[in-house]
């Protein structure tokens, strides 16, 4: 363990009798910020450690998912800061194009206005005004949680510097032929009135209808099935498989399209599955991605039948109808003409919905801007394959490769007003000019800027380097790029991580944006169910922080953080973590009142008791274990290790074992007081990254030093004492077995009984006073009668239970329990001895029965010993 720097005067051991989080958390956090503990200096000679915050939406507020992720990142950065790294946790927010525009449009609607009433310039100004007044409340909530971010470096994806980065990379990609404009089928949201990417579409099973429609007449008849009858108005062909003999005679002919005055061709295409349905499919190239590809192969026209609000535009009786109204109206018209061959309702099928407003998405042919992802995606895949970037846990690699190796070109344009406007100017004669941040746009009659804005993920994909000043070669960029690790949920592996990988490698000359991608799961309720408003199980972490303190929420989340695995959480668990914080507080307060000190060096091992050497040995083992688990991002395991070391070994055993020493006073009490002070000092530093507030209060009071935030991280000194560990384990075995016997006899934990200890056959002679204290054993006295004698681990413990328990009733109860265990043993033995059963039973069933047998045998041994220990009568 390292010595703490800056020796200070003796600590004032006075602490309030109870820990009140609400009274200390806010003050402590502001003190940390004022002292600049979380700021990062690119000029320092310390090694860098960089993590960016996954930028929350400017419209957002802290939810449990944020609290979980931020707890993990904060723990990593606090530890690295204590280890001597120049640590940068980069904060900031995302402008959240669609979500933010929707919020402001709703505000306008309350005034009876739309964005078109204001015009583009005034509307954008209105959004900026909203952002300044109402956006970013999550920043204050992050302070509540204790996030140690470098607030002076806070960035926003629409600020001047990041906007310059967006323009720069757009122009470079455009000039390299990696950005182009083309008509393609895109996902269109009729509510948000913009294109959205594939990964912004949420699929769910909806109740729809499947109707089979007869196209053509007489010998030129085909039956097609569809769930979107309204799109038939845009059909430009019927497709069949080239080898489908049923339709060979029709290929190349034209047949009548119902409800229209048009005829359409029958084409043969390998895409058609002849085994599915009738083997014939309607082809609507402007409203279906697969149909669009068929249309390209057969040079079919593209007929758009709906406007941006999904209202039918085809002249005739259906013009002006919403798509769903048109669907039922068209089916009724087809039925009237005898064209409906079959109808199935309800027909459950997967339907895409806008992830933001939940409106059913409409595939739509549209002129959009695209990134040619082929070479970028290959580079992003290669960086993981060749080890430059590590994905943790490793099993998540396959998901990453499945995505990155099969990426389609990325639609980056959005039909919004809020966002980074595409830096392209169109000329009067079809010219297209991309303009960088330092370029003058073309002027003159007929020149105008593209009206679309960029997908939000385009700017957030630059986050690891744009926040450091790129495209300028800043000292921050040189010091803190690439990032050390990215901590994020597996649910945005494709949304965000892949974008950052592609852009980082492209912009930074093949240097990936981070060394490690540490993926975590999603927070769920205590039953493992997804949290949603629909289920009524959404929890506001601020409510729990108000009730139990930020440390309790953080510790609960950390204890559930297994890499890549979803995290269940319930209020009972937060309450348990609050109890742990209280335990740390009360035990530290008691220790400080009874001699715990950090003054002076540790005594030599020869001056220490076996109990002192044991706890120091266990302390160093815990330091080594916690360090190894941090490096493997095993937060659940390291939190559990800290919990059990602090609660069980330090507070429940070492403090209790040392009470007799402290009460006796003298030189040995001073030695143990210094050992206990060391143990508390190191334990509080180990706990600090996860539970920062309570540890700061206790550590500064214990040591008299400035702040645990800037204290040294504990190091394993290498001290081990296996003999002392075996000795105390022996003691624990004696105490635990006798405590179990006492509990089985119905004795209360604090109830004292006369007892005799014989430790002559054990190495525990020096511990008799402590063992008596732990077992609540009174001295024998003249009237002592050994009514129960327990041989335990070489020791003999005789108890006088006369007048304490009803011996006949207790013997009857224990005999009944042993008989039940004997019966269980017989049944399990019989099953395991049955060859026919073993041949048929699954392995897990056999293992379960073996477990029952082992438990029954252990119960029989335990109950027999308890019966033997009872007095006669």
Short mmCIF file of C-alpha atoms in Angstrom, two decimals, residues 4-6 8 11 15 82 585 588 592 598 677-678 680-686 688 692-712:
data_model
loop_
_atom_site.label_atom_id
_atom_site.label_comp_id
_atom_site.label_asym_id
_atom_site.label_seq_id
_atom_site.Cartn_x
_atom_site.Cartn_y
_atom_site.Cartn_z
CA UNK A 4 -0.55 9.04 1.46
CA UNK A 5 1.08 12.30 0.50
CA UNK A 6 0.99 15.50 2.52
CA UNK A 8 -1.32 16.42 8.21
CA UNK A 11 -7.58 13.99 12.50
CA UNK A 15 -18.43 12.67 13.19
CA UNK A 82 -5.89 8.48 -8.05
CA UNK A 585 -20.08 5.31 8.47
CA UNK A 588 -15.50 4.06 10.88
CA UNK A 592 -11.94 6.45 15.19
CA UNK A 598 -3.11 7.07 10.45
CA UNK A 677 -6.39 3.21 10.75
CA UNK A 678 -4.40 1.82 7.81
CA UNK A 680 -9.80 2.09 7.05
CA UNK A 681 -7.63 4.48 5.04
CA UNK A 682 -7.08 1.94 2.26
CA UNK A 683 -10.63 0.56 2.33
CA UNK A 684 -12.14 4.03 1.98
CA UNK A 685 -9.82 4.77 -0.95
CA UNK A 686 -10.78 1.49 -2.60
CA UNK A 688 -14.19 5.93 -3.23
CA UNK A 692 -17.50 9.01 -3.50
CA UNK A 693 -19.50 11.08 -1.05
CA UNK A 694 -19.48 9.01 2.14
CA UNK A 695 -15.85 8.02 1.58
CA UNK A 696 -14.78 11.66 1.11
CA UNK A 697 -16.38 12.67 4.40
CA UNK A 698 -14.91 9.75 6.35
CA UNK A 699 -11.45 9.75 4.75
CA UNK A 700 -10.80 13.47 5.21
CA UNK A 701 -11.93 13.22 8.84
CA UNK A 702 -9.77 10.13 9.43
CA UNK A 703 -6.63 11.45 7.78
CA UNK A 704 -6.98 15.23 8.06
CA UNK A 705 -5.93 15.49 4.40
CA UNK A 706 -7.38 17.55 1.59
CA UNK A 707 -9.51 15.11 -0.40
CA UNK A 708 -9.67 11.43 -1.26
CA UNK A 709 -10.39 12.50 -4.87
CA UNK A 710 -6.70 13.36 -5.27
CA UNK A 711 -5.33 10.75 -2.86
CA UNK A 712 -3.10 7.92 -4.06
#
